CSV table of C-alpha atoms in Angstrom, one decimal:
chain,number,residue,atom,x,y,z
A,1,UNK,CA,16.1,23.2,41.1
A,2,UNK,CA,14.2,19.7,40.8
A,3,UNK,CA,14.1,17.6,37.8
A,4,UNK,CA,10.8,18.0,36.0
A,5,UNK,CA,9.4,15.3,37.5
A,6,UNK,CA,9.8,15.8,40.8
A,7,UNK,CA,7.9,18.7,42.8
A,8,UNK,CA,9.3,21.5,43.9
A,9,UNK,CA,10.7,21.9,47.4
A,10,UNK,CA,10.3,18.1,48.2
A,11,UNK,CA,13.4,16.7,47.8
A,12,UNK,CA,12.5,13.6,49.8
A,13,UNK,CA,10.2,12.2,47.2
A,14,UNK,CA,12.6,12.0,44.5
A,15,UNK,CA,15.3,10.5,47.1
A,16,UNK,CA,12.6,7.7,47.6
A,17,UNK,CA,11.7,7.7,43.5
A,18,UNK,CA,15.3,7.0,42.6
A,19,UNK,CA,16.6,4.7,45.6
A,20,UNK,CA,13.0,2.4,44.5
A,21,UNK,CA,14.2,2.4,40.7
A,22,UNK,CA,17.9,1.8,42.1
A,23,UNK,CA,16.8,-0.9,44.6
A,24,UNK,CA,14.7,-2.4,41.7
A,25,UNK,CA,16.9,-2.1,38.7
A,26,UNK,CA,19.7,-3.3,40.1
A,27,UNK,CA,17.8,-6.4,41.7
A,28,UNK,CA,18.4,-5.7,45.1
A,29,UNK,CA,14.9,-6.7,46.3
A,30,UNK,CA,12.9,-9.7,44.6
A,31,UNK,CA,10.9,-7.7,42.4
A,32,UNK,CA,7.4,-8.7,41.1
A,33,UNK,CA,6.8,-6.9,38.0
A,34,UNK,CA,3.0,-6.6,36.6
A,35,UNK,CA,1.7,-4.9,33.6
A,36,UNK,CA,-1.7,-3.0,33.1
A,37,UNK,CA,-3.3,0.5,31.8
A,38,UNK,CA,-0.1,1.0,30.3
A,39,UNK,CA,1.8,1.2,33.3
A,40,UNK,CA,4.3,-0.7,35.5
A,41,UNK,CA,3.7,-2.0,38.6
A,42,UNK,CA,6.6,-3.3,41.4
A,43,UNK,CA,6.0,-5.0,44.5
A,44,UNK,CA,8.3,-6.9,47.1
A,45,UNK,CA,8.5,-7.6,50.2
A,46,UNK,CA,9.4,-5.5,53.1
A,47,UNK,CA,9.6,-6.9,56.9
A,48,UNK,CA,6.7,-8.7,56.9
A,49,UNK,CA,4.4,-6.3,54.5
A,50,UNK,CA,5.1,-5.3,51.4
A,51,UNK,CA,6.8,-2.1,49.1
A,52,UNK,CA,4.6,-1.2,45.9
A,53,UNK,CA,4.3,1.2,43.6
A,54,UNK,CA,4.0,2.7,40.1
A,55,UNK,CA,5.9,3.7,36.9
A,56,UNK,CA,7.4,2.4,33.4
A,57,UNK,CA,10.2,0.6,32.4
A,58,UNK,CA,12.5,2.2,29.8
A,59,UNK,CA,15.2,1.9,27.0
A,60,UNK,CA,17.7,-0.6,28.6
A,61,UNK,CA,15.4,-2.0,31.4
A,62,UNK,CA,15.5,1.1,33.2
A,63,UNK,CA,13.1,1.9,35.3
A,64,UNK,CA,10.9,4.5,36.0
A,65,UNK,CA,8.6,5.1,39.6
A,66,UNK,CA,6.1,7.5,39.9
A,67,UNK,CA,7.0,9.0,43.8
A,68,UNK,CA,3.7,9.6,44.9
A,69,UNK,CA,2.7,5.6,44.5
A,70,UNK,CA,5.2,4.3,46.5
A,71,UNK,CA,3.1,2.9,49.4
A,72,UNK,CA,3.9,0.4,52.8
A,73,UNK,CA,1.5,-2.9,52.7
A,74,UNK,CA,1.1,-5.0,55.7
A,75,UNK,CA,-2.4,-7.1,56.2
A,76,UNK,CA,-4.1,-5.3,53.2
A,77,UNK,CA,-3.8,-2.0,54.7
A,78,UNK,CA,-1.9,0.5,52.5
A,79,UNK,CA,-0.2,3.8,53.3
A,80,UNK,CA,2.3,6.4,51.8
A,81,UNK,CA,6.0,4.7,52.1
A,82,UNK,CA,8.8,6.6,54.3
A,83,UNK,CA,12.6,6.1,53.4
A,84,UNK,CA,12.8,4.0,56.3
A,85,UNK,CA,10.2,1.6,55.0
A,86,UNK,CA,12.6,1.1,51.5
A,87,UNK,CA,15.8,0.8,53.4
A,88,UNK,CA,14.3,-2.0,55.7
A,89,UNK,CA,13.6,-3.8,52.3
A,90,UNK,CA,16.8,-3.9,51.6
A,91,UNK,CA,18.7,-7.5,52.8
A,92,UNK,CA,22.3,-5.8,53.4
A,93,UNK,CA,24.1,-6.0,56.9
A,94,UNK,CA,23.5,-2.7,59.5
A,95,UNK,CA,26.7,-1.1,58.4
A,96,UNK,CA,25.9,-1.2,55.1
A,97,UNK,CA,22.3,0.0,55.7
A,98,UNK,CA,23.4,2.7,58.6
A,99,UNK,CA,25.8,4.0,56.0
A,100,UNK,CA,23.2,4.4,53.1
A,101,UNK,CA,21.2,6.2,55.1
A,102,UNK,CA,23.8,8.3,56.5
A,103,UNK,CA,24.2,9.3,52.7
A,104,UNK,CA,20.3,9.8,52.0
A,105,UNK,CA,20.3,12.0,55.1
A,106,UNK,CA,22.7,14.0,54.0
A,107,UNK,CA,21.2,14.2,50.5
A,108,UNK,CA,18.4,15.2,51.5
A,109,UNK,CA,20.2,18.0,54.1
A,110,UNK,CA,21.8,19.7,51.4
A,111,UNK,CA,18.8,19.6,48.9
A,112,UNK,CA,17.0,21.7,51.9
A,113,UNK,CA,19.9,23.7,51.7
A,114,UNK,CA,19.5,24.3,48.3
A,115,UNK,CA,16.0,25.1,48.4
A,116,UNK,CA,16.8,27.4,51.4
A,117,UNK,CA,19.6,29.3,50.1
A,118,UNK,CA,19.7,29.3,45.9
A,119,UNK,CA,16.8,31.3,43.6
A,120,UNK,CA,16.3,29.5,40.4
A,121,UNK,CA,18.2,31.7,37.6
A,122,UNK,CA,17.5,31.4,33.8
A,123,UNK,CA,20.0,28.9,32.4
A,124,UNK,CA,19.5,28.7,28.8
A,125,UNK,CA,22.2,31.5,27.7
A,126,UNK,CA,24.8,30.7,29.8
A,127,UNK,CA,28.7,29.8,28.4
A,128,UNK,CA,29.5,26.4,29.0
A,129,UNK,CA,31.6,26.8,32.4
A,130,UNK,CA,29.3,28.7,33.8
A,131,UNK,CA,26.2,26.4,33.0
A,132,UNK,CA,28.1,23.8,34.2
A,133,UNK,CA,28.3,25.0,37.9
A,134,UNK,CA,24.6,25.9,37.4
A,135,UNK,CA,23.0,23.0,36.9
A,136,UNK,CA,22.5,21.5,40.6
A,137,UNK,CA,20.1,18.7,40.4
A,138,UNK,CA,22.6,16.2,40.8
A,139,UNK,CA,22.5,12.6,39.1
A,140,UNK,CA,19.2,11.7,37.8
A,141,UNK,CA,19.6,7.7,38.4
A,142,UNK,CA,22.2,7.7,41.9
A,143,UNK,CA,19.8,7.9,45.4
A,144,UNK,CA,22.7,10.0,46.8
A,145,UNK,CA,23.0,12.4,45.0
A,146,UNK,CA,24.3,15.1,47.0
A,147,UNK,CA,26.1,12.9,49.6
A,148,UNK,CA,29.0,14.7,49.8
A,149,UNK,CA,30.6,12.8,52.4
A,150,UNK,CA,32.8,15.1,54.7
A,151,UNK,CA,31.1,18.0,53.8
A,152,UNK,CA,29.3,20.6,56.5
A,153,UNK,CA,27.3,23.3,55.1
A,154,UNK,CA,30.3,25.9,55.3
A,155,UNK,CA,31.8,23.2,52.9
A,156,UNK,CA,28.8,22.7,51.2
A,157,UNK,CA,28.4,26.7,50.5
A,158,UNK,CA,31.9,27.2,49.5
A,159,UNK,CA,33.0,24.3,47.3
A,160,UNK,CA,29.4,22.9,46.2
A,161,UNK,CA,29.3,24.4,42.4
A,162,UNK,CA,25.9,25.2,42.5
A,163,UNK,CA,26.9,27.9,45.0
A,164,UNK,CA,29.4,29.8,42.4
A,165,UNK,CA,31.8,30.7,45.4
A,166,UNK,CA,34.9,30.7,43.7
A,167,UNK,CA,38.0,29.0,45.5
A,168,UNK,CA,42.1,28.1,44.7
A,169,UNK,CA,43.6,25.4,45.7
A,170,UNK,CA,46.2,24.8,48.7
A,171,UNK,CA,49.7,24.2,48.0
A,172,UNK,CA,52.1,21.7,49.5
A,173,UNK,CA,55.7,21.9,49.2
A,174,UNK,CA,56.9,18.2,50.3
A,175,UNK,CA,59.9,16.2,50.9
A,176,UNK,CA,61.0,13.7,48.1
A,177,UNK,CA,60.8,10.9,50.6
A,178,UNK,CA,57.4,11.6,51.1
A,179,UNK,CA,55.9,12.0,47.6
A,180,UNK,CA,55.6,9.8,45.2
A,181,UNK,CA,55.1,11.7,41.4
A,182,UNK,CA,55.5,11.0,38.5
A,183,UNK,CA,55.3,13.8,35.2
A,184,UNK,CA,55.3,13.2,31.3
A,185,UNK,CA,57.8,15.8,31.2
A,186,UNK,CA,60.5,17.6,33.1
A,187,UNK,CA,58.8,18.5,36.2
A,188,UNK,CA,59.3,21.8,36.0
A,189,UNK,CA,58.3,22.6,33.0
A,190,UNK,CA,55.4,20.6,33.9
A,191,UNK,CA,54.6,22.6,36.5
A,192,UNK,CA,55.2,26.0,34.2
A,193,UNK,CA,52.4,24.7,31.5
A,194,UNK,CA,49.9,24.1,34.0
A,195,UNK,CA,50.4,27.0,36.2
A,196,UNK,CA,51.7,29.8,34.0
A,197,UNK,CA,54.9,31.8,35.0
A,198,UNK,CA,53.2,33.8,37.8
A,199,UNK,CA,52.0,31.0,40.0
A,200,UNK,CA,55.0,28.9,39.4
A,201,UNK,CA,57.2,31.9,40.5
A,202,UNK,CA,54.6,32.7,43.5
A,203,UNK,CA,55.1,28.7,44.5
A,204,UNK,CA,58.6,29.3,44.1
A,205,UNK,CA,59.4,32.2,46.4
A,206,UNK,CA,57.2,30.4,49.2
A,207,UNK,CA,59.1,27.5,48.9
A,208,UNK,CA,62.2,29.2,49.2
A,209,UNK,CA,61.3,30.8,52.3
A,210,UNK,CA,60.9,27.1,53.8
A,211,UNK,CA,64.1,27.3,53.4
A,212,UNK,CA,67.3,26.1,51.5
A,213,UNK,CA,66.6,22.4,52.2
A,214,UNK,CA,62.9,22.8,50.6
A,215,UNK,CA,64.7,23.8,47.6
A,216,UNK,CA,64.4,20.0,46.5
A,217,UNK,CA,60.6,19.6,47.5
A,218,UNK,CA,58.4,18.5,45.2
A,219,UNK,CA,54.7,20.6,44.6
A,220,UNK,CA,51.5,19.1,46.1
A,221,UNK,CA,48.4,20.4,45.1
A,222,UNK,CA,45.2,20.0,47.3
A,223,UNK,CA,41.7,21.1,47.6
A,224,UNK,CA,40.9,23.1,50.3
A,225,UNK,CA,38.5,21.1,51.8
A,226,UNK,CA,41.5,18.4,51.7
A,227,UNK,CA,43.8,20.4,53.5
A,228,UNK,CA,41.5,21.1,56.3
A,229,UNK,CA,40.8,17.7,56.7
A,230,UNK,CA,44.0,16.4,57.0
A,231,UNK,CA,44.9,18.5,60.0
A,232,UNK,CA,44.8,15.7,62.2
A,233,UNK,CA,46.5,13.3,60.1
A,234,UNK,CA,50.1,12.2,59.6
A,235,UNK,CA,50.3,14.8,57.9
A,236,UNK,CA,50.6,17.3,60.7
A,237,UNK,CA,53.8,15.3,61.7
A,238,UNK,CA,55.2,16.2,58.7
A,239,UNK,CA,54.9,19.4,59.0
A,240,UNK,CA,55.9,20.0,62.1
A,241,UNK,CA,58.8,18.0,61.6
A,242,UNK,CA,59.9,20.3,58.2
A,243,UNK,CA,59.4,17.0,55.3
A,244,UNK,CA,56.0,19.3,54.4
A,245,UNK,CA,55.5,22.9,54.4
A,246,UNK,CA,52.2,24.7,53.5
A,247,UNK,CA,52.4,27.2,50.6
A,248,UNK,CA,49.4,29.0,51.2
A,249,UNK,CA,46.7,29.3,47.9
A,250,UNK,CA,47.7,30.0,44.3
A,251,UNK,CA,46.6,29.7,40.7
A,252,UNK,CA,43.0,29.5,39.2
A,253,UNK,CA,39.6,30.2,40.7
A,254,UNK,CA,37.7,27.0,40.6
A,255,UNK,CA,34.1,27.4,41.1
Protein backbone atom coordinates (compact mmCIF):
# COMPACT_ATOMS: atom_id res chain seq x y z
CA UNK A 1 0.00 0.00 0.00
CA UNK A 2 1.55 3.53 -0.87
CA UNK A 3 1.74 6.39 1.46
CA UNK A 4 -0.89 8.98 0.53
CA UNK A 5 1.17 10.78 -1.37
CA UNK A 6 2.51 8.66 -3.58
CA UNK A 7 0.37 7.00 -6.47
CA UNK A 8 -0.54 3.79 -6.55
CA UNK A 9 1.41 1.00 -8.18
CA UNK A 10 4.40 3.32 -8.87
CA UNK A 11 6.75 2.57 -6.45
CA UNK A 12 9.58 4.22 -8.38
CA UNK A 13 8.36 7.74 -7.90
CA UNK A 14 8.42 7.67 -4.29
CA UNK A 15 11.98 5.85 -4.31
CA UNK A 16 13.08 9.03 -6.35
CA UNK A 17 10.79 11.52 -3.93
CA UNK A 18 12.52 10.27 -0.78
CA UNK A 19 16.27 9.56 -2.02
CA UNK A 20 15.88 13.79 -3.55
CA UNK A 21 14.66 14.86 0.16
CA UNK A 22 17.44 12.38 1.51
CA UNK A 23 20.14 13.58 -0.90
CA UNK A 24 19.03 17.22 -0.07
CA UNK A 25 18.40 17.19 3.59
CA UNK A 26 21.21 15.63 4.52
CA UNK A 27 23.47 18.00 2.26
CA UNK A 28 24.73 15.53 0.01
CA UNK A 29 24.44 17.65 -3.14
CA UNK A 30 25.06 21.62 -3.04
CA UNK A 31 21.55 22.57 -2.82
CA UNK A 32 20.07 25.91 -4.11
CA UNK A 33 17.02 26.52 -2.31
CA UNK A 34 14.41 29.25 -3.75
CA UNK A 35 11.12 30.36 -2.45
CA UNK A 36 7.89 31.43 -4.48
CA UNK A 37 3.85 30.66 -4.76
CA UNK A 38 4.31 29.22 -1.52
CA UNK A 39 6.43 26.46 -2.55
CA UNK A 40 10.06 25.23 -2.44
CA UNK A 41 12.12 24.90 -5.04
CA UNK A 42 15.78 22.65 -5.13
CA UNK A 43 18.18 22.69 -7.80
CA UNK A 44 21.89 21.33 -8.07
CA UNK A 45 24.03 20.16 -10.25
CA UNK A 46 24.15 16.85 -11.96
CA UNK A 47 27.09 15.90 -14.53
CA UNK A 48 27.08 18.73 -16.35
CA UNK A 49 23.08 19.68 -16.24
CA UNK A 50 21.23 20.16 -13.50
CA UNK A 51 18.56 18.15 -10.88
CA UNK A 52 15.34 20.33 -10.00
CA UNK A 53 12.33 20.05 -8.50
CA UNK A 54 9.44 21.01 -6.23
CA UNK A 55 8.11 20.76 -2.66
CA UNK A 56 8.19 22.36 1.01
CA UNK A 57 10.34 22.39 3.77
CA UNK A 58 8.99 21.19 7.11
CA UNK A 59 9.15 21.22 11.04
CA UNK A 60 12.94 20.53 11.62
CA UNK A 61 14.20 21.46 8.09
CA UNK A 62 12.74 18.54 6.61
CA UNK A 63 12.04 18.35 3.45
CA UNK A 64 9.37 17.72 1.31
CA UNK A 65 9.53 16.96 -2.95
CA UNK A 66 6.67 16.73 -4.94
CA UNK A 67 7.75 13.29 -7.31
CA UNK A 68 6.28 14.36 -10.39
CA UNK A 69 8.70 17.73 -10.47
CA UNK A 70 11.75 16.14 -10.31
CA UNK A 71 13.16 16.87 -13.83
CA UNK A 72 17.04 16.46 -15.63
CA UNK A 73 18.34 20.06 -17.03
CA UNK A 74 21.20 20.21 -19.40
CA UNK A 75 21.38 23.40 -22.01
CA UNK A 76 17.84 24.68 -20.97
CA UNK A 77 16.16 21.62 -22.02
CA UNK A 78 14.13 19.92 -19.27
CA UNK A 79 12.77 16.37 -18.90
CA UNK A 80 11.24 13.92 -16.22
CA UNK A 81 14.40 12.77 -13.96
CA UNK A 82 15.24 8.79 -13.85
CA UNK A 83 16.95 7.27 -10.62
CA UNK A 84 20.03 7.13 -12.52
CA UNK A 85 20.02 10.91 -13.18
CA UNK A 86 19.89 11.46 -8.96
CA UNK A 87 22.45 8.85 -8.25
CA UNK A 88 24.95 10.47 -10.80
CA UNK A 89 24.44 13.73 -8.64
CA UNK A 90 25.67 12.19 -5.92
CA UNK A 91 29.79 12.84 -5.43
CA UNK A 92 30.55 9.33 -3.55
CA UNK A 93 33.04 6.77 -4.98
CA UNK A 94 31.56 3.69 -7.48
CA UNK A 95 31.23 1.28 -4.62
CA UNK A 96 29.41 3.47 -2.68
CA UNK A 97 27.19 4.48 -5.55
CA UNK A 98 26.93 0.65 -7.09
CA UNK A 99 25.88 -0.35 -3.68
CA UNK A 100 23.04 2.31 -3.26
CA UNK A 101 21.71 1.37 -6.22
CA UNK A 102 21.96 -2.23 -5.63
CA UNK A 103 19.63 -1.26 -2.53
CA UNK A 104 17.12 1.01 -4.65
CA UNK A 105 16.88 -1.87 -7.11
CA UNK A 106 15.88 -4.05 -4.76
CA UNK A 107 13.50 -1.65 -3.19
CA UNK A 108 11.87 -1.14 -5.82
CA UNK A 109 11.74 -5.22 -6.70
CA UNK A 110 9.98 -6.04 -3.73
CA UNK A 111 7.54 -2.95 -3.84
CA UNK A 112 6.52 -4.66 -7.36
CA UNK A 113 6.26 -7.64 -5.37
CA UNK A 114 4.04 -6.20 -3.15
CA UNK A 115 1.84 -4.68 -5.61
CA UNK A 116 1.85 -8.07 -7.40
CA UNK A 117 1.09 -10.36 -4.67
CA UNK A 118 -0.78 -8.39 -1.50
CA UNK A 119 -4.70 -6.88 -1.78
CA UNK A 120 -5.03 -3.90 0.32
CA UNK A 121 -7.13 -5.03 3.56
CA UNK A 122 -8.94 -2.68 5.94
CA UNK A 123 -6.61 -1.86 8.80
CA UNK A 124 -8.27 0.32 11.17
CA UNK A 125 -9.70 -2.52 13.61
CA UNK A 126 -6.90 -4.60 13.79
CA UNK A 127 -5.07 -5.58 17.46
CA UNK A 128 -1.84 -4.16 17.71
CA UNK A 129 0.35 -7.33 16.59
CA UNK A 130 -1.49 -7.82 13.89
CA UNK A 131 -1.57 -4.19 12.56
CA UNK A 132 1.92 -4.16 13.09
CA UNK A 133 2.72 -6.80 10.42
CA UNK A 134 0.10 -5.00 8.28
CA UNK A 135 1.35 -1.92 7.67
CA UNK A 136 3.94 -2.43 4.73
CA UNK A 137 4.95 0.92 3.38
CA UNK A 138 8.11 0.84 4.94
CA UNK A 139 10.02 4.12 6.33
CA UNK A 140 8.61 7.24 5.10
CA UNK A 141 12.04 9.37 5.14
CA UNK A 142 14.89 6.09 4.27
CA UNK A 143 15.26 5.74 0.05
CA UNK A 144 15.64 1.99 0.86
CA UNK A 145 13.15 1.11 2.29
CA UNK A 146 12.61 -2.37 1.48
CA UNK A 147 16.33 -3.29 0.83
CA UNK A 148 16.37 -6.23 2.55
CA UNK A 149 19.76 -7.20 1.76
CA UNK A 150 20.13 -11.05 1.37
CA UNK A 151 16.70 -11.54 0.74
CA UNK A 152 15.18 -13.48 -2.58
CA UNK A 153 11.54 -13.34 -3.03
CA UNK A 154 11.08 -16.90 -1.34
CA UNK A 155 12.63 -14.90 1.63
CA UNK A 156 10.82 -11.96 0.93
CA UNK A 157 7.32 -14.01 0.95
CA UNK A 158 8.08 -15.98 3.99
CA UNK A 159 9.79 -13.64 6.55
CA UNK A 160 8.63 -10.05 5.05
CA UNK A 161 5.78 -9.14 7.77
CA UNK A 162 3.61 -7.79 5.35
CA UNK A 163 3.18 -11.27 3.97
CA UNK A 164 1.69 -12.67 7.53
CA UNK A 165 3.52 -16.23 6.85
CA UNK A 166 4.10 -17.15 10.16
CA UNK A 167 7.71 -18.83 10.95
CA UNK A 168 9.88 -20.23 14.29
CA UNK A 169 13.10 -19.81 14.70
CA UNK A 170 16.12 -22.41 14.20
CA UNK A 171 17.90 -23.75 17.08
CA UNK A 172 21.60 -24.21 17.75
CA UNK A 173 22.93 -26.38 20.31
CA UNK A 174 26.83 -25.16 20.44
CA UNK A 175 29.99 -25.98 22.12
CA UNK A 176 31.14 -23.59 25.11
CA UNK A 177 34.26 -22.84 23.21
CA UNK A 178 32.42 -21.50 20.57
CA UNK A 179 29.82 -19.27 22.13
CA UNK A 180 30.23 -16.54 23.89
CA UNK A 181 26.80 -15.61 26.24
CA UNK A 182 26.16 -14.03 28.71
CA UNK A 183 22.46 -14.11 30.98
CA UNK A 184 21.11 -11.88 33.84
CA UNK A 185 20.23 -14.95 35.49
CA UNK A 186 20.95 -18.67 35.71
CA UNK A 187 20.95 -19.75 32.31
CA UNK A 188 18.61 -22.08 32.54
CA UNK A 189 16.08 -20.55 34.08
CA UNK A 190 16.71 -18.03 31.64
CA UNK A 191 16.03 -20.13 29.01
CA UNK A 192 12.68 -21.58 30.96
CA UNK A 193 11.14 -17.80 31.18
CA UNK A 194 11.61 -17.05 27.65
CA UNK A 195 10.65 -20.32 26.24
CA UNK A 196 8.12 -21.82 28.62
CA UNK A 197 8.50 -25.54 29.91
CA UNK A 198 7.59 -27.19 26.55
CA UNK A 199 10.08 -25.71 24.23
CA UNK A 200 12.74 -25.81 26.83
CA UNK A 201 12.02 -29.57 27.33
CA UNK A 202 11.62 -30.01 23.26
CA UNK A 203 15.31 -28.17 23.04
CA UNK A 204 16.38 -30.44 25.69
CA UNK A 205 15.53 -33.90 24.35
CA UNK A 206 17.22 -32.80 20.89
CA UNK A 207 20.12 -31.86 22.57
CA UNK A 208 20.40 -34.95 24.31
CA UNK A 209 20.20 -36.94 21.28
CA UNK A 210 23.59 -35.01 20.05
CA UNK A 211 24.67 -36.86 22.48
CA UNK A 212 26.16 -37.03 26.09
CA UNK A 213 29.04 -34.52 25.31
CA UNK A 214 26.24 -31.84 23.96
CA UNK A 215 24.90 -32.11 27.41
CA UNK A 216 27.14 -28.98 28.17
CA UNK A 217 26.17 -26.97 24.98
CA UNK A 218 24.89 -23.84 25.21
CA UNK A 219 21.32 -22.73 23.13
CA UNK A 220 21.70 -20.54 19.97
CA UNK A 221 18.82 -19.14 18.65
CA UNK A 222 18.71 -18.01 14.84
CA UNK A 223 16.35 -16.85 12.25
CA UNK A 224 15.73 -18.90 9.63
CA UNK A 225 16.86 -17.00 7.00
CA UNK A 226 20.28 -16.93 9.21
CA UNK A 227 20.59 -20.46 9.32
CA UNK A 228 20.29 -20.86 5.61
CA UNK A 229 22.72 -18.45 5.08
CA UNK A 230 25.31 -19.65 7.07
CA UNK A 231 25.54 -22.97 5.25
CA UNK A 232 28.61 -22.13 3.72
CA UNK A 233 30.23 -20.55 6.54
CA UNK A 234 32.47 -21.71 9.32
CA UNK A 235 29.88 -22.69 10.64
CA UNK A 236 29.37 -25.89 8.65
CA UNK A 237 32.87 -26.97 10.05
CA UNK A 238 31.41 -26.92 13.24
CA UNK A 239 29.01 -29.01 12.61
CA UNK A 240 30.47 -31.44 10.94
CA UNK A 241 33.10 -31.64 13.32
CA UNK A 242 30.29 -32.06 16.46
CA UNK A 243 31.15 -28.25 18.45
CA UNK A 244 27.43 -27.32 16.74
CA UNK A 245 24.45 -29.38 16.24
CA UNK A 246 21.17 -28.19 14.58
CA UNK A 247 18.05 -28.56 16.82
CA UNK A 248 15.62 -28.21 14.28
CA UNK A 249 12.60 -25.24 14.90
CA UNK A 250 10.87 -24.55 18.24
CA UNK A 251 8.91 -22.06 20.19
CA UNK A 252 6.71 -19.06 18.96
CA UNK A 253 5.27 -18.18 15.56
CA UNK A 254 6.84 -14.91 14.49
CA UNK A 255 5.10 -13.30 11.77
Amino acid sequence: MPLPLDLHGIPELRVMRQLAEALVYEGLVDCAVSQGGGKSRFEWRCDGGAIRCEGSIGAFGRVRVVAETIERGCDDQWRPATLGDLLASIDTCPERRAQLTSELDRTLDFSAWNERNLRPRPRRDLPFAQLDSAIDEGHPYHPCFKARTGFDYADHAAYGPEAGNAFQLAWLAVAPERLHSAFPTDEQAFWMHELGAETCALLNERRARLGDNARRFGLMPLHPWQWKALQDSELSRWLAEGSAGFLGQAGDRYT
